[in-house]
PDB file of C-alpha atoms in Angstrom:
ATOM      1  CA  MET A1299     -14.389  -6.592   6.201  1.00 38.00           C
ATOM      2  CA  TRP A1300     -13.646  -4.748   2.954  1.00 44.00           C
ATOM      3  CA  LYS A1301     -15.817  -2.743   0.635  1.00 47.00           C
ATOM      4  CA  ASP A1302     -16.189  -4.235  -2.816  1.00 48.00           C
ATOM      5  CA  ASP A1303     -13.791  -1.668  -4.293  1.00 52.00           C
ATOM      6  CA  LEU A1304     -10.592  -2.822  -2.595  1.00 73.00           C
ATOM      7  CA  LEU A1305      -9.581  -5.285  -5.311  1.00 83.00           C
ATOM      8  CA  GLU A1306     -11.653  -4.016  -8.200  1.00 84.00           C
ATOM      9  CA  LYS A1307     -13.780  -1.036  -9.124  1.00 89.00           C
ATOM     10  CA  ALA A1308     -15.603   0.449 -12.088  1.00 91.00           C
ATOM     11  CA  CYS A1309     -13.672   2.663 -14.488  1.00 93.00           C
ATOM     12  CA  SER A1310     -15.120   5.887 -15.886  1.00 94.00           C
ATOM     13  CA  CYS A1311     -15.074   4.225 -19.340  1.00 94.00           C
ATOM     14  CA  GLY A1312     -17.425   1.519 -18.062  1.00 93.00           C
ATOM     15  CA  GLY A1313     -14.766  -1.184 -17.841  1.00 94.00           C
ATOM     16  CA  ASP A1314     -13.524  -2.965 -14.754  1.00 92.00           C
ATOM     17  CA  MET A1315     -10.393  -1.837 -12.939  1.00 92.00           C
ATOM     18  CA  THR A1316      -8.417  -4.429 -10.999  1.00 89.00           C
ATOM     19  CA  ILE A1317      -5.618  -3.909  -8.542  1.00 89.00           C
ATOM     20  CA  HIS A1318      -2.000  -4.802  -9.269  1.00 89.00           C
ATOM     21  CA  MET A1319       1.502  -3.543  -8.452  1.00 93.00           C
ATOM     22  CA  HIS A1320       2.918  -0.956 -10.822  1.00 93.00           C
ATOM     23  CA  THR A1321       6.091   1.071 -11.320  1.00 94.00           C
ATOM     24  CA  LEU A1322       5.619   4.819 -11.701  1.00 92.00           C
ATOM     25  CA  VAL A1323       8.203   7.119 -13.207  1.00 90.00           C
ATOM     26  CA  TYR A1324       8.444  10.454 -11.418  1.00 87.00           C
ATOM     27  CA  ASN A1325       9.699  13.476 -13.323  1.00 83.00           C
ATOM     28  CA  THR A1326      10.972  11.187 -16.127  1.00 81.00           C
ATOM     29  CA  LYS A1327      13.983  10.199 -14.039  1.00 82.00           C
ATOM     30  CA  ILE A1328      13.053   8.340 -10.833  1.00 88.00           C
ATOM     31  CA  LYS A1329      11.305   4.963 -10.692  1.00 92.00           C
ATOM     32  CA  ILE A1330       8.861   4.351  -7.849  1.00 94.00           C
ATOM     33  CA  THR A1331       8.252   0.613  -7.623  1.00 96.00           C
ATOM     34  CA  ASP A1332       5.627  -1.415  -5.764  1.00 96.00           C
ATOM     35  CA  VAL A1333       2.784   1.070  -6.201  1.00 96.00           C
ATOM     36  CA  PRO A1334      -0.640  -0.592  -5.854  1.00 94.00           C
ATOM     37  CA  VAL A1335      -2.870   0.765  -8.618  1.00 94.00           C
ATOM     38  CA  TYR A1336      -6.198   0.017 -10.220  1.00 93.00           C
ATOM     39  CA  ASN A1337      -5.801  -0.654 -13.938  1.00 94.00           C
ATOM     40  CA  CYS A1338      -8.532  -0.765 -16.589  1.00 95.00           C
ATOM     41  CA  GLU A1339      -7.980  -3.369 -19.274  1.00 91.00           C
ATOM     42  CA  ASP A1340     -10.421  -1.595 -21.602  1.00 94.00           C
ATOM     43  CA  CYS A1341      -8.925   1.917 -21.702  1.00 95.00           C
ATOM     44  CA  SER A1342      -5.533   1.359 -19.952  1.00 93.00           C
ATOM     45  CA  ARG A1343      -6.326   4.039 -17.359  1.00 94.00           C
ATOM     46  CA  TYR A1344      -4.769   3.538 -13.948  1.00 91.00           C
ATOM     47  CA  GLU A1345      -5.046   5.212 -10.575  1.00 92.00           C
ATOM     48  CA  PRO A1346      -3.306   4.624  -7.243  1.00 91.00           C
ATOM     49  CA  LEU A1347      -5.137   2.770  -4.502  1.00 90.00           C
ATOM     50  CA  PRO A1348      -6.699   5.457  -2.258  1.00 87.00           C
ATOM     51  CA  ALA A1349      -5.083   3.967   0.865  1.00 86.00           C
ATOM     52  CA  ILE A1350      -1.559   4.662  -0.456  1.00 90.00           C
ATOM     53  CA  LYS A1351      -2.127   8.172  -1.828  1.00 90.00           C
ATOM     54  CA  PRO A1352      -0.860   9.946   1.328  1.00 88.00           C
ATOM     55  CA  ALA A1353       2.379   7.919   1.365  1.00 90.00           C
ATOM     56  CA  LEU A1354       2.817   8.362  -2.391  1.00 92.00           C
ATOM     57  CA  GLY A1355       2.293  12.122  -2.065  1.00 90.00           C
ATOM     58  CA  GLU A1356       4.875  12.351   0.720  1.00 90.00           C
ATOM     59  CA  LEU A1357       7.348  10.324  -1.325  1.00 90.00           C
ATOM     60  CA  VAL A1358       6.863  12.525  -4.393  1.00 88.00           C
ATOM     61  CA  GLN A1359       7.448  15.655  -2.278  1.00 87.00           C
ATOM     62  CA  GLN A1360      10.594  14.114  -0.823  1.00 86.00           C
ATOM     63  CA  LEU A1361      11.849  13.098  -4.273  1.00 82.00           C
ATOM     64  CA  GLY A1362      11.194  16.611  -5.529  1.00 79.00           C
ATOM     65  CA  ARG A1363      13.618  17.887  -2.901  1.00 77.00           C
ATOM     66  CA  GLU A1364      16.141  15.038  -2.758  1.00 75.00           C
ATOM     67  CA  GLY A1365      15.599  12.806  -5.798  1.00 70.00           C
ATOM     68  CA  THR A1366      18.497  11.811  -8.003  1.00 75.00           C
ATOM     69  CA  ALA A1367      18.184  10.968 -11.682  1.00 75.00           C
ATOM     70  CA  GLY A1368      18.247   7.238 -12.325  1.00 78.00           C
ATOM     71  CA  SER A1369      17.320   6.285  -8.785  1.00 84.00           C
ATOM     72  CA  LYS A1370      14.770   3.644  -7.914  1.00 91.00           C
ATOM     73  CA  ILE A1371      12.718   3.556  -4.721  1.00 92.00           C
ATOM     74  CA  SER A1372      10.021   1.209  -3.453  1.00 95.00           C
ATOM     75  CA  LEU A1373       6.803   2.672  -2.088  1.00 95.00           C
ATOM     76  CA  ALA A1374       6.619  -0.458   0.093  1.00 95.00           C
ATOM     77  CA  ASP A1375       9.474   0.978   2.170  1.00 93.00           C
ATOM     78  CA  GLY A1376       7.243   3.835   3.362  1.00 90.00           C
ATOM     79  CA  SER A1377       3.695   2.554   3.016  1.00 93.00           C
ATOM     80  CA  GLU A1378       2.383  -0.300   5.107  1.00 95.00           C
ATOM     81  CA  TRP A1379      -0.421  -0.934   2.597  1.00 94.00           C
ATOM     82  CA  ALA A1380       2.039  -1.118  -0.292  1.00 95.00           C
ATOM     83  CA  PHE A1381       4.240  -3.452   1.764  1.00 96.00           C
ATOM     84  CA  VAL A1382       1.372  -5.805   2.663  1.00 95.00           C
ATOM     85  CA  LEU A1383       0.055  -5.885  -0.899  1.00 95.00           C
ATOM     86  CA  LYS A1384       3.519  -6.431  -2.396  1.00 95.00           C
ATOM     87  CA  GLU A1385       4.189  -9.339  -0.045  1.00 95.00           C
ATOM     88  CA  THR A1386       0.741 -10.850  -0.559  1.00 94.00           C
ATOM     89  CA  PHE A1387       0.849 -10.580  -4.349  1.00 92.00           C
ATOM     90  CA  SER A1388       4.333 -12.108  -4.508  1.00 92.00           C
ATOM     91  CA  LYS A1389       3.244 -15.161  -2.474  1.00 92.00           C
ATOM     92  CA  PHE A1390      -0.298 -15.569  -3.816  1.00 90.00           C
ATOM     93  CA  SER A1391      -0.909 -18.732  -5.809  1.00 86.00           C
ATOM     94  CA  GLY A1392      -4.702 -18.807  -5.688  1.00 77.00           C
ATOM     95  CA  GLU A1393      -7.055 -18.525  -8.597  1.00 79.00           C
ATOM     96  CA  GLY A1394      -9.279 -15.508  -8.075  1.00 82.00           C
ATOM     97  CA  LEU A1395     -10.152 -12.309  -6.293  1.00 81.00           C
ATOM     98  CA  PRO A1396     -12.043 -13.932  -3.380  1.00 84.00           C
ATOM     99  CA  GLU A1397      -8.963 -15.980  -2.472  1.00 88.00           C
ATOM    100  CA  LEU A1398      -6.703 -12.946  -2.895  1.00 88.00           C
ATOM    101  CA  GLU A1399      -8.991 -10.854  -0.695  1.00 87.00           C
ATOM    102  CA  ALA A1400      -8.831 -13.512   2.032  1.00 88.00           C
ATOM    103  CA  GLU A1401      -5.027 -13.556   1.829  1.00 91.00           C
ATOM    104  CA  ILE A1402      -4.882  -9.762   2.042  1.00 91.00           C
ATOM    105  CA  ARG A1403      -7.131  -9.817   5.124  1.00 90.00           C
ATOM    106  CA  LYS A1404      -4.825 -12.330   6.810  1.00 94.00           C
ATOM    107  CA  ALA A1405      -1.715 -10.380   5.818  1.00 95.00           C
ATOM    108  CA  VAL A1406      -3.110  -7.082   7.121  1.00 93.00           C
ATOM    109  CA  GLN A1407      -4.059  -8.675  10.437  1.00 95.00           C
ATOM    110  CA  SER A1408      -0.628 -10.328  10.738  1.00 96.00           C
ATOM    111  CA  ARG A1409       1.106  -7.019  10.025  1.00 96.00           C
ATOM    112  CA  ILE A1410      -1.041  -5.204  12.585  1.00 96.00           C
ATOM    113  CA  ASP A1411      -0.226  -7.894  15.161  1.00 96.00           C
ATOM    114  CA  LEU A1412       3.503  -7.583  14.407  1.00 97.00           C
ATOM    115  CA  LEU A1413       3.429  -3.791  14.668  1.00 97.00           C
ATOM    116  CA  LEU A1414       1.527  -4.004  17.976  1.00 97.00           C
ATOM    117  CA  ASP A1415       4.217  -6.352  19.313  1.00 97.00           C
ATOM    118  CA  ILE A1416       6.924  -3.934  18.160  1.00 97.00           C
ATOM    119  CA  TYR A1417       5.061  -1.018  19.735  1.00 97.00           C
ATOM    120  CA  ARG A1418       4.756  -2.914  23.032  1.00 97.00           C
ATOM    121  CA  PHE A1419       8.493  -3.691  22.981  1.00 97.00           C
ATOM    122  CA  ALA A1420       9.299  -0.038  22.206  1.00 97.00           C
ATOM    123  CA  ALA A1421       7.075   1.052  25.102  1.00 96.00           C
ATOM    124  CA  ASP A1422       8.759  -1.424  27.458  1.00 97.00           C
ATOM    125  CA  SER A1423      12.104  -0.008  26.285  1.00 96.00           C
ATOM    126  CA  GLU A1424      10.784   3.538  26.861  1.00 96.00           C
ATOM    127  CA  ASP A1425      11.889   4.474  23.345  1.00 96.00           C
ATOM    128  CA  VAL A1426       9.512   7.335  22.536  1.00 97.00           C
ATOM    129  CA  GLU A1427      10.766   7.851  18.971  1.00 98.00           C
ATOM    130  CA  TRP A1428      10.413   4.162  18.127  1.00 96.00           C
ATOM    131  CA  MET A1429       6.907   4.208  19.620  1.00 96.00           C
ATOM    132  CA  ARG A1430       5.971   7.240  17.505  1.00 96.00           C
ATOM    133  CA  GLU A1431       7.365   5.686  14.322  1.00 95.00           C
ATOM    134  CA  THR A1432       5.653   2.351  14.979  1.00 96.00           C
ATOM    135  CA  GLY A1433       2.403   4.112  15.864  1.00 94.00           C
ATOM    136  CA  ASP A1434       2.543   6.006  12.571  1.00 92.00           C
ATOM    137  CA  ARG A1435       3.081   2.768  10.650  1.00 92.00           C
ATOM    138  CA  LEU A1436       0.289   1.053  12.554  1.00 94.00           C
ATOM    139  CA  SER A1437      -2.129   3.907  11.889  1.00 91.00           C
ATOM    140  CA  GLN A1438      -1.599   3.519   8.131  1.00 89.00           C
ATOM    141  CA  LEU A1439      -3.230   0.104   8.329  1.00 90.00           C
ATOM    142  CA  THR A1440      -5.726   0.633  11.119  1.00 83.00           C
ATOM    143  CA  LEU A1441      -7.105   3.975   9.927  1.00 63.00           C
ATOM    144  CA  ARG A1442      -7.332   2.827   6.320  1.00 51.00           C
ATOM    145  CA  SER A1443      -8.830  -0.498   7.376  1.00 49.00           C
ATOM    146  CA  THR A1444     -11.507   1.336   9.330  1.00 44.00           C
ATOM    147  CA  GLN A1445     -12.249   3.630   6.388  1.00 47.00           C
ATOM    148  CA  ILE A1446     -12.622   0.799   3.882  1.00 46.00           C
ATOM    149  CA  ALA A1447     -14.432  -1.584   6.207  1.00 39.00           C
ATOM    150  CA  LYS A1448     -18.127  -2.132   5.681  1.00 36.00           C
TER     151      LYS A1448
END
């Protein structure tokens, strides 16, 4: 289902980058928690997971307009990928990347199923705004899943 670079990838230094949750500090005053990033143990370089870059960019723009010094915000509140990864990492008790990948697959599918149920309920309720919002959240997972699928 996933390309090999979802959980790990090669760093430009030649080392291996693995995925984990990170806290970023924006403009030296605002903490953005629950950001999935690749981190290289050899050179300490890190980069955000490509699937969350759009949500992270939107959040940074919003914080530039409305951010308050000392505030703390979770990317998982606005990014379905960050939410799924945060939840999966917090519950994962396996031993390696293959087991983690399997758990992420299950979590993504469960989240998609939940969002489809919510969308169906919103449609039955004829709540157009709720449908739009749920559709946007669903597309974060389905479009990214399609792009990273083999």
